[in-house]
Coordinates of C-alpha atoms in Angstrom, one line a residue:
Chain P
X1 CA 1.6 89.8 40.8
X2 CA -2.1 89.3 41.3
X3 CA -4.2 87.0 39.2
X4 CA -5.7 90.1 37.6
X5 CA -2.3 91.5 36.8
X6 CA -1.1 88.3 35.2
X7 CA -4.2 88.1 33.1
X8 CA -3.7 91.7 31.9
X9 CA -0.2 90.9 31.0
X10 CA -1.2 87.8 29.0
X11 CA -3.9 89.8 27.2
X12 CA -1.4 92.4 26.3
X13 CA 1.1 89.8 25.1
X14 CA -1.5 88.3 22.8
X15 CA -2.3 91.7 21.5
X16 CA 1.1 91.7 19.7
X17 CA 0.3 88.6 17.6
X18 CA -0.7 89.3 14.0
X19 CA -1.8 85.9 13.0
X20 CA -2.5 82.4 14.3
X21 CA 1.0 81.2 13.6
X22 CA 2.4 83.7 16.1
X23 CA -0.2 82.6 18.6
X24 CA 0.5 78.9 18.1
X25 CA 4.3 79.4 18.2
X26 CA 3.8 81.3 21.5
X27 CA 1.8 78.4 22.9
X28 CA 4.3 75.9 21.7
X29 CA 7.0 77.9 23.5
X30 CA 4.9 78.2 26.6
X31 CA 4.4 74.4 26.6
X32 CA 8.2 73.9 26.9
X33 CA 8.4 75.7 30.2
X34 CA 5.4 73.8 31.7
X35 CA 6.0 72.9 35.4
X36 CA 6.1 69.1 34.9
X37 CA 3.9 66.9 36.9
X38 CA 5.8 64.2 38.9
X39 CA 5.6 60.8 37.2
X40 CA 3.8 59.3 40.3
X41 CA 1.0 61.8 39.8
X42 CA 0.6 61.0 36.1
X43 CA -2.2 58.6 36.8
X44 CA -5.7 58.2 35.4
X45 CA -7.3 59.8 38.5
X46 CA -5.4 63.0 37.6
X47 CA -6.6 63.0 34.0
X48 CA -8.9 65.8 33.0
X49 CA -11.9 64.5 31.0
X50 CA -13.3 66.3 28.0
X51 CA -10.0 67.0 26.4
X52 CA -9.0 65.6 22.9
X53 CA -5.5 65.3 24.2
X54 CA -4.7 63.8 27.6
X55 CA -4.0 66.3 30.4
X56 CA -2.8 65.4 33.8
X57 CA -3.0 68.0 36.5
X58 CA -1.8 68.0 40.1
X59 CA -2.0 70.6 42.8
X60 CA 0.2 71.0 45.9
X61 CA -0.5 73.4 48.8
X62 CA 2.6 75.1 50.2
X63 CA 2.4 77.9 52.8
X64 CA -1.2 78.5 52.0
X65 CA -0.6 78.8 48.3
X66 CA -1.4 76.4 45.5
X67 CA 1.2 75.3 43.0
X68 CA 0.1 73.4 39.9
X69 CA 2.1 70.9 37.9
X70 CA 0.8 69.2 34.7
X71 CA 1.6 67.4 31.5
X72 CA -0.1 66.7 28.2
X73 CA 0.6 64.5 25.2
X74 CA -0.2 67.4 22.8
X75 CA 2.1 70.4 22.5
X76 CA -0.5 73.2 22.1
X77 CA -2.4 71.8 25.0
X78 CA 0.7 72.0 27.1
X79 CA 1.0 75.7 26.2
X80 CA -2.6 76.3 27.1
X81 CA -2.3 74.5 30.5
X82 CA 0.8 76.5 31.2
X83 CA -1.0 79.7 30.5
X84 CA -3.6 78.8 33.1
X85 CA -0.8 77.7 35.5
X86 CA 0.9 81.0 35.0
X87 CA -2.4 82.7 36.0
X88 CA -3.3 80.6 39.0
X89 CA -0.2 79.0 40.5
X90 CA 1.2 80.6 43.6
X91 CA -2.1 82.1 44.7
X92 CA -4.2 81.3 47.7
X93 CA -7.2 79.0 47.3
X94 CA -9.5 82.0 48.1
X95 CA -7.9 84.0 45.3
X96 CA -8.3 81.2 42.8
X97 CA -11.9 80.5 43.7
X98 CA -12.8 84.1 43.3
X99 CA -10.8 84.8 40.1
X100 CA -12.6 85.9 36.9
X101 CA -11.8 83.6 34.0
X102 CA -13.3 85.3 31.0
X103 CA -9.9 86.6 29.8
X104 CA -9.6 83.7 27.4
X105 CA -12.2 85.3 25.3
X106 CA -10.1 88.3 24.7
X107 CA -7.0 86.4 23.6
X108 CA -8.7 84.5 20.8
X109 CA -8.9 81.2 22.6
X110 CA -12.6 81.4 23.1
X111 CA -13.3 78.4 20.8
X112 CA -11.3 76.3 23.2
X113 CA -13.7 77.1 25.9
X114 CA -16.8 75.6 24.4
X115 CA -17.9 72.7 26.6
X116 CA -17.9 70.1 23.9
X117 CA -16.3 66.7 23.7
X118 CA -13.3 68.0 21.9
X119 CA -12.4 71.0 24.0
X120 CA -11.0 70.6 27.4
X121 CA -9.9 74.1 28.3
X122 CA -13.0 74.6 30.3
X123 CA -12.5 71.3 32.1
X124 CA -8.9 72.3 33.0
X125 CA -10.0 75.6 34.5
X126 CA -12.8 73.9 36.3
X127 CA -10.4 71.4 37.7
X128 CA -8.0 74.1 38.9
X129 CA -10.9 75.9 40.7
X130 CA -12.0 72.6 42.2
X131 CA -8.6 72.0 43.6
X132 CA -8.7 75.5 45.1
X133 CA -12.1 74.9 46.5
X134 CA -11.0 71.6 48.1
X135 CA -7.9 73.3 49.7
X136 CA -10.0 76.3 50.8
X137 CA -12.4 73.9 52.6
X138 CA -9.5 72.0 54.1
X139 CA -7.8 75.2 55.3
X140 CA -11.0 76.4 56.9
X141 CA -11.7 73.2 58.7
X142 CA -8.1 73.0 59.9
X143 CA -8.4 76.5 61.3
X144 CA -11.6 75.8 63.1
Chain L
X1 CA -13.5 48.2 -4.9
X2 CA -17.0 47.5 -3.6
X3 CA -16.8 43.8 -4.6
X4 CA -19.9 41.7 -4.6
X5 CA -21.7 43.8 -2.0
X6 CA -21.9 46.8 -4.2
X7 CA -22.9 45.6 -7.7
X8 CA -22.4 48.5 -10.1
X9 CA -25.6 50.0 -11.5
X10 CA -25.1 52.7 -14.0
X11 CA -27.8 55.3 -14.4
X12 CA -26.0 58.4 -15.3
X13 CA -27.8 60.5 -18.0
X14 CA -25.5 63.4 -18.7
X15 CA -21.7 63.7 -18.3
X16 CA -21.1 65.7 -15.1
X17 CA -18.7 68.5 -14.5
X18 CA -17.2 68.9 -11.0
X19 CA -17.7 72.6 -11.0
X20 CA -21.4 72.3 -11.8
X21 CA -21.8 69.6 -9.1
X22 CA -19.9 71.8 -6.5
X23 CA -22.2 74.7 -7.3
X24 CA -25.2 72.6 -6.1
X25 CA -23.7 72.8 -2.6
X26 CA -23.9 76.5 -1.4
X27 CA -21.7 75.9 1.7
X28 CA -18.8 74.9 -0.5
X29 CA -18.3 78.4 -1.7
X30 CA -18.1 79.8 1.8
X31 CA -14.9 81.0 3.6
X32 CA -13.4 80.0 6.9
X33 CA -10.6 82.0 8.4
X34 CA -10.7 84.1 5.3
X35 CA -9.9 81.2 3.0
X36 CA -12.2 79.0 0.9
X37 CA -13.6 76.1 2.9
X38 CA -12.1 72.7 2.2
X39 CA -14.6 70.2 3.6
X40 CA -13.0 66.8 4.4
X41 CA -15.3 65.7 7.2
X42 CA -17.9 63.9 5.1
X43 CA -17.9 60.8 7.2
X44 CA -19.2 62.9 10.1
X45 CA -21.9 64.5 7.9
X46 CA -22.0 65.4 4.2
X47 CA -23.0 68.9 2.9
X48 CA -26.5 69.4 1.5
X49 CA -27.3 70.3 -2.1
X50 CA -29.6 73.2 -2.9
X51 CA -32.2 70.6 -4.1
X52 CA -32.4 69.2 -0.5
X53 CA -32.6 72.6 1.1
X54 CA -35.3 73.7 -1.3
X55 CA -37.3 70.5 -0.7
X56 CA -37.4 71.2 3.0
X57 CA -38.2 74.9 2.8
X58 CA -40.8 74.3 0.0
X59 CA -42.5 71.8 2.4
X60 CA -42.7 74.4 5.2
X61 CA -43.6 77.2 2.8
X62 CA -46.3 75.4 0.9
X63 CA -47.2 72.0 2.2
X64 CA -46.8 71.9 6.0
X65 CA -49.5 69.6 7.5
X66 CA -49.6 66.5 9.6
X67 CA -49.6 63.3 7.8
X68 CA -51.8 60.2 7.7
X69 CA -54.9 61.7 9.4
X70 CA -56.3 64.7 7.7
X71 CA -58.9 64.5 5.0
X72 CA -58.0 68.0 3.8
X73 CA -55.9 68.5 0.7
X74 CA -52.7 69.7 2.5
X75 CA -52.6 66.7 4.7
X76 CA -53.1 64.4 1.7
X77 CA -50.3 66.1 -0.2
X78 CA -48.0 65.9 2.8
X79 CA -48.8 62.2 3.2
X80 CA -48.1 61.5 -0.4
X81 CA -44.7 63.2 -0.4
X82 CA -43.8 61.6 2.9
X83 CA -44.7 58.1 1.7
X84 CA -42.9 58.9 -1.6
X85 CA -39.6 58.9 0.3
X86 CA -40.3 55.5 1.7
X87 CA -40.9 54.2 -1.8
X88 CA -37.7 55.9 -3.0
X89 CA -35.7 54.3 -0.2
X90 CA -37.1 50.9 -0.8
X91 CA -36.1 51.2 -4.4
X92 CA -32.7 52.7 -3.5
X93 CA -31.9 49.7 -1.2
X94 CA -33.8 47.2 -3.4
X95 CA -36.1 46.2 -0.5
X96 CA -38.8 43.7 -1.4
X97 CA -41.5 45.9 0.1
X98 CA -42.0 49.6 0.8
X99 CA -43.2 48.7 4.3
X100 CA -39.8 47.2 5.1
X101 CA -38.5 50.8 5.5
X102 CA -39.1 52.3 8.9
X103 CA -38.3 56.0 9.5
X104 CA -36.1 56.7 12.5
X105 CA -34.1 59.7 13.7
X106 CA -31.0 58.1 12.2
X107 CA -28.8 55.0 12.4
X108 CA -28.4 55.1 16.2
X109 CA -32.1 55.0 16.7
X110 CA -32.5 52.3 14.1
X111 CA -30.0 50.1 15.9
X112 CA -31.6 50.8 19.3
X113 CA -35.0 49.9 17.8
X114 CA -33.7 46.5 16.9
X115 CA -31.9 46.1 20.3
X116 CA -35.1 46.9 22.2
X117 CA -37.5 44.9 20.1
X118 CA -35.8 42.0 18.3
X119 CA -33.0 41.9 20.9
X120 CA -35.2 42.0 24.0
X121 CA -37.5 39.4 22.7
X122 CA -34.9 37.0 21.2
X123 CA -31.7 37.1 23.3
X124 CA -31.6 34.9 26.3
X125 CA -29.1 34.1 29.0
X126 CA -26.0 32.4 27.6
X127 CA -26.8 33.5 24.1
X128 CA -24.1 35.1 22.0
X129 CA -24.0 38.4 20.1
X130 CA -21.2 39.1 17.7
X131 CA -19.9 42.6 16.9
X132 CA -16.6 43.6 15.2
X133 CA -13.6 45.5 16.4
X134 CA -14.4 48.2 13.8
X135 CA -17.8 49.2 15.3
X136 CA -18.8 52.8 16.0
X137 CA -20.0 53.1 19.6
X138 CA -23.6 53.2 18.3
X139 CA -23.3 49.7 16.9
X140 CA -21.5 48.4 20.0
X141 CA -23.0 49.9 23.2
X142 CA -26.7 48.9 22.4
X143 CA -25.5 45.3 22.0
X144 CA -23.1 45.4 25.0
X145 CA -25.9 46.7 27.2
X146 CA -28.4 44.2 25.9
X147 CA -25.9 41.4 26.7
X148 CA -25.5 42.8 30.2
X149 CA -29.3 42.9 30.7
X150 CA -29.7 39.4 29.4
X151 CA -26.6 37.8 30.8
X152 CA -25.6 37.0 27.3
X153 CA -22.1 37.1 25.8
X154 CA -20.7 39.8 23.5
X155 CA -18.1 38.5 21.2
X156 CA -15.8 40.6 19.1
X157 CA -14.4 39.8 15.6
X158 CA -10.8 40.7 15.7
X159 CA -9.1 42.7 12.9
X160 CA -5.7 42.5 11.3
X161 CA -3.4 45.5 11.7
X162 CA -4.5 46.9 8.3
X163 CA -8.0 47.2 9.5
X164 CA -9.5 44.2 7.8
X165 CA -11.7 41.8 9.6
X166 CA -10.3 38.4 10.5
X167 CA -12.9 36.2 8.8
X168 CA -11.3 33.0 10.0
X169 CA -11.7 34.1 13.5
X170 CA -15.3 35.1 12.7
X171 CA -16.0 31.6 11.3
X172 CA -14.6 30.0 14.4
X173 CA -16.8 32.3 16.6
X174 CA -20.1 31.3 15.1
X175 CA -22.0 28.5 16.9
X176 CA -25.5 27.4 17.9
X177 CA -25.7 30.0 20.6
X178 CA -25.0 32.9 18.2
X179 CA -28.3 34.9 17.9
X180 CA -27.2 38.1 16.2
X181 CA -24.3 39.5 14.2
X182 CA -23.9 43.3 14.2
X183 CA -21.3 44.8 11.9
X184 CA -20.8 48.0 10.0
X185 CA -20.7 48.0 6.2
X186 CA -17.9 50.6 6.1
X187 CA -15.7 51.5 9.0
X188 CA -16.2 55.2 9.9
X189 CA -12.6 55.4 11.3
X190 CA -10.6 53.5 8.8
X191 CA -12.8 53.2 5.7
X192 CA -12.6 49.4 5.5
X193 CA -15.4 47.9 3.4
X194 CA -16.6 44.8 5.1
X195 CA -17.7 41.6 3.2
X196 CA -21.2 41.9 4.6
X197 CA -22.7 39.5 2.2
X198 CA -20.4 36.7 3.3
X199 CA -20.8 37.7 6.9
X200 CA -24.5 37.4 6.5
X201 CA -24.4 34.1 4.7
X202 CA -22.3 32.6 7.4
X203 CA -24.4 33.9 10.2
X204 CA -27.6 32.6 8.6
X205 CA -26.0 29.1 8.3
X206 CA -25.9 29.2 12.1
X207 CA -29.4 30.6 12.4
X208 CA -28.3 34.0 13.6
X209 CA -29.8 37.3 12.4
X210 CA -27.7 40.1 11.0
X211 CA -27.9 43.8 11.4
X212 CA -25.7 46.1 9.3
X213 CA -24.8 49.6 10.3
X214 CA -24.9 51.2 6.9
X215 CA -24.3 54.8 8.1
X216 CA -21.1 55.2 6.1
X217 CA -22.1 53.1 3.1
X218 CA -25.1 54.5 1.3
X219 CA -23.3 57.6 0.0
X220 CA -20.5 55.7 -1.6
X221 CA -22.1 52.9 -3.7
X222 CA -25.2 50.9 -4.4
X223 CA -26.5 48.7 -1.7
X224 CA -28.9 45.8 -2.4
X225 CA -30.3 44.5 0.9
X226 CA -31.9 41.4 -0.9
X227 CA -28.6 40.5 -2.4
X228 CA -26.8 40.9 1.0
X229 CA -29.7 39.1 2.5
X230 CA -29.2 40.9 5.9
X231 CA -32.1 41.0 8.3
X232 CA -31.7 44.7 9.2
X233 CA -29.8 47.6 7.6
X234 CA -29.6 50.9 9.5
X235 CA -28.9 54.3 7.9
X236 CA -28.9 58.1 8.3
X237 CA -29.9 60.8 5.8
X238 CA -27.3 63.3 6.9
X239 CA -24.4 61.2 5.8
X240 CA -25.9 60.9 2.3
X241 CA -26.5 64.6 1.5
X242 CA -29.9 64.7 3.3
X243 CA -31.0 66.5 6.4
X244 CA -30.0 65.6 10.0
X245 CA -32.6 64.1 12.3
X246 CA -33.9 61.5 9.9
X247 CA -32.8 58.1 8.9
X248 CA -34.2 54.6 8.7
X249 CA -34.2 51.0 9.3
X250 CA -34.6 48.3 6.6
X251 CA -36.0 45.1 8.1
X252 CA -37.1 41.9 6.5
X253 CA -40.9 41.8 6.6
X254 CA -40.9 38.4 8.4
X255 CA -38.6 39.8 11.1
X256 CA -40.5 43.1 11.6
X257 CA -43.9 41.3 11.8
X258 CA -42.6 39.2 14.7
X259 CA -41.1 42.1 16.7
X260 CA -42.9 43.9 19.4
X261 CA -43.3 47.7 19.0
X262 CA -40.5 50.0 20.1
X263 CA -42.4 53.2 21.0
X264 CA -46.0 53.4 21.9
X265 CA -48.4 56.3 21.1
X266 CA -50.3 57.7 18.2
X267 CA -49.9 56.5 14.6
X268 CA -48.7 53.0 15.6
X269 CA -52.1 51.9 16.7
X270 CA -55.1 50.4 14.9
X271 CA -57.7 50.5 17.7
X272 CA -57.4 51.5 21.3
X273 CA -59.7 50.9 24.3
X274 CA -58.8 51.4 28.0
X275 CA -58.2 47.7 28.3
X276 CA -56.1 46.9 25.2
X277 CA -54.6 48.2 21.9
X278 CA -54.3 46.6 18.5
X279 CA -51.2 47.8 16.9
X280 CA -51.0 49.2 13.4
X281 CA -49.6 47.2 10.5
X282 CA -46.1 47.7 9.1
X283 CA -44.4 50.1 8.8
X284 CA -46.6 52.2 11.1
X285 CA -46.2 49.8 14.0
X286 CA -42.7 51.2 14.5
X287 CA -43.5 54.9 13.8
X288 CA -45.2 56.2 16.9
X289 CA -46.0 59.9 17.0
X290 CA -45.9 62.6 14.4
X291 CA -42.9 61.9 12.1
X292 CA -40.3 64.2 10.9
X293 CA -42.1 65.0 7.6
X294 CA -40.1 67.9 6.3
X295 CA -36.8 66.0 6.7
X296 CA -38.3 62.8 5.2
X297 CA -39.1 64.9 2.2
X298 CA -35.6 66.3 2.2
X299 CA -34.3 62.8 2.5
X300 CA -36.3 61.9 -0.7
X301 CA -34.6 64.8 -2.5
X302 CA -31.2 63.6 -1.4
X303 CA -31.9 60.1 -2.8
X304 CA -33.0 61.7 -6.0
X305 CA -29.9 63.8 -6.1
X306 CA -27.6 60.8 -5.7
X307 CA -29.6 58.9 -8.3
X308 CA -29.3 61.9 -10.7
X309 CA -25.5 62.0 -10.3
X310 CA -25.3 58.3 -10.6
X311 CA -22.9 55.8 -9.0
X312 CA -20.5 55.8 -11.9
X313 CA -19.7 59.5 -11.4
X314 CA -19.6 59.2 -7.6
X315 CA -17.4 56.1 -7.5
X316 CA -15.1 57.4 -10.1
X317 CA -14.6 60.7 -8.3
X318 CA -14.2 59.1 -4.9
X319 CA -11.9 56.4 -5.9
X320 CA -9.7 59.0 -7.6
X321 CA -9.7 61.0 -4.4
X322 CA -8.9 58.0 -2.2
X323 CA -6.0 57.0 -4.4
X324 CA -4.6 60.4 -4.7
X325 CA -5.0 61.3 -1.1
X326 CA -3.5 58.0 0.1
X327 CA -0.6 58.5 -2.3
X328 CA 0.1 62.1 -1.5
X329 CA -0.2 61.7 2.3
X330 CA 1.9 58.5 2.3
X331 CA 4.7 60.4 0.5
X332 CA 5.1 62.7 3.6
X333 CA 8.0 61.3 5.6
X334 CA 7.1 59.6 8.8
X335 CA 3.4 59.8 8.1
X336 CA 1.4 56.6 8.8
X337 CA -1.9 55.8 7.1
X338 CA -4.1 54.0 9.7
X339 CA -6.3 51.5 7.9
X340 CA -4.9 50.0 4.7
X341 CA -7.4 47.3 3.9
X342 CA -7.6 46.4 0.2
X343 CA -11.3 47.4 0.0
X344 CA -11.8 50.9 1.3
X345 CA -14.2 53.8 0.9
X346 CA -12.8 57.3 0.5
X347 CA -11.8 57.7 4.1
X348 CA -8.1 58.2 5.0
X349 CA -7.1 58.2 8.7
X350 CA -3.5 59.1 9.3
X351 CA -0.9 60.2 11.9
X352 CA 2.3 62.1 11.4
X353 CA 5.2 60.6 13.4
X354 CA 5.4 61.8 17.0
X355 CA 2.8 64.5 16.6
X356 CA -0.4 64.5 18.5
X357 CA -3.6 64.6 16.3
X358 CA -4.9 67.5 18.3
X359 CA -1.9 69.7 17.5
X360 CA -2.1 68.7 13.9
X361 CA -5.9 69.4 13.8
X362 CA -5.5 72.9 15.3
X363 CA -3.0 73.8 12.5
X364 CA -5.0 72.1 9.7
X365 CA -8.0 74.1 10.8
X366 CA -6.1 77.3 10.2
X367 CA -5.9 76.3 6.6
X368 CA -9.7 76.3 6.6
X369 CA -9.6 72.5 6.1
X370 CA -12.3 70.6 8.1
X371 CA -10.9 67.2 9.1
X372 CA -11.8 65.2 12.2
X373 CA -9.4 64.4 14.9
X374 CA -9.9 62.0 17.8
X375 CA -11.2 58.5 18.3
X376 CA -14.1 58.9 16.0
X377 CA -16.5 57.2 18.5
X378 CA -14.5 54.0 18.2
X379 CA -12.5 53.9 21.4
X380 CA -12.1 50.1 21.5
X381 CA -10.8 50.2 17.9
X382 CA -8.2 52.9 18.8
X383 CA -7.2 50.8 21.9
X384 CA -6.8 47.8 19.6
X385 CA -4.6 49.8 17.3
X386 CA -2.6 51.1 20.3
X387 CA -3.4 54.8 19.5
X388 CA -5.4 57.6 21.1
X389 CA -6.9 58.7 17.9
X390 CA -6.2 59.8 14.3
X391 CA -6.6 62.6 11.9
X392 CA -9.3 61.6 9.4
X393 CA -9.9 63.1 6.0
X394 CA -13.1 61.7 4.4
X395 CA -13.7 62.6 0.8
X396 CA -16.9 63.1 -1.1
X397 CA -17.4 63.3 -4.9
X398 CA -17.4 67.1 -4.6
X399 CA -13.9 67.3 -3.3
X400 CA -10.9 67.9 -5.6
X401 CA -7.3 66.8 -5.8
X402 CA -6.3 70.5 -5.5
X403 CA -8.0 70.5 -2.1
X404 CA -5.9 67.4 -1.1
X405 CA -2.8 69.3 -2.2
X406 CA -3.8 72.0 0.4
X407 CA -4.1 69.3 3.1
X408 CA -0.7 68.0 2.3
X409 CA 0.7 71.6 2.5
X410 CA -1.0 72.0 5.9
X411 CA 0.4 68.6 7.2
X412 CA 3.9 69.7 6.1
X413 CA 3.4 72.9 8.1
X414 CA 2.3 70.7 11.1
X415 CA 5.6 68.8 10.8
X416 CA 7.6 72.0 10.6
X417 CA 5.9 73.3 13.7
X418 CA 6.0 70.3 15.9
X419 CA 8.9 68.2 14.7

């Protein structure tokens, strides 16, 4: 599935929710299946700043594709991270760097995107793109 | 509950009804997520009564003019109204002189003013500055950075687990190298009311000056700076029903006279030549540039509003809300109140067992309840308590016990969702 297809799927899933309770329950469920970060990567240098809750994010490159693992001390945050992981994990650095990320607007999580002290969603997304950019650069220099 | 630092002054004229008082605040009748707003974030900023909003718009509609320089009537009027607020604040705080009140952008700027003038000219290598574990970053970072610049020592008064200052440790900390003690009157995170009069007396015995961060205090009870005898007292209008962007510093005349200016520019000068400048007298020496006239006038209206309600009404309401809120929240199984000092203002920080404050805050928000979650700009305090943050409900006289019931309902929902 392409990044675009996953995003469309998430947007359509969110379309079924009538109220915030459904949405939060969905995120809580999503949090439970989060690909957990290995304990050794749960270190301060992998902490994403700007979140009210602590979020650790790690990226591995396998066969030219990036796989993310993460954890958070807050349940809803886990769900949100997993949503992003579902979108980006398993794609090439190039695909992740070029992906459009405005889909969060249409699923009613827009307020989580505001770049304030309390909201780290933007920071998470930025961090994922930074990992992709770093791997993209690495792959290009390895190839040359 | 305010002990000796808040002597009760009663000046209520008419018995007040909570519905009438609430109707003074237009925002309180608005809706969030389709439900009536419940505003429990008063320690971050209080809402503004119509009287304050009117004073500001009336100024811009009818009186806008720069102060202190014009001979024209508008300017004279603006100057009178602006200076009127200074007089009101001096009376509100029981300062000895009107010129002991300096307008600033708020508490943070007031503290920085003292750090960059009194601090820079007084603190020397090896000197000691004392702060408390309860400080907001704005009454910690300016002193920490001053100490770094001066190679001085920052010392921290520890707290007990209930959020009370360890006064014995404070006593032991004072010595002949202590130059300044900087503490808050009321902790923004836990609500602890600190014994500022005693803290000041002890600091003075060792020849140290005292600055009190009063940001949280002035909305909850009377403050008498002469009785406390502090050297400086910093405050913000927006936490006492006034506008944002204005606040002030009270400073003892003798201290202010001996301090160099903070900012240079217009207004703070007497005469200027290319070679030298004679600075203006107090309070103008510390008020460079065109001041925030409209908000100063709004600030005056806020002081009038508080005075009209009277401390008796405010304290009765807020102590009822604090007791009820503490009781109802404590009754929730597994919920822990963070900060249980015997003397507290109407601020209740809490954490439900094994639930992150962010998760809780997200759900509480859906009940259209505004609470604050996080470290409340007191990261070292949270570290001391071994937590990342809290959920903080801070009550004002315009809140009701029915609103607290809604909060309890929301917290029970949080438990159901995340347990």
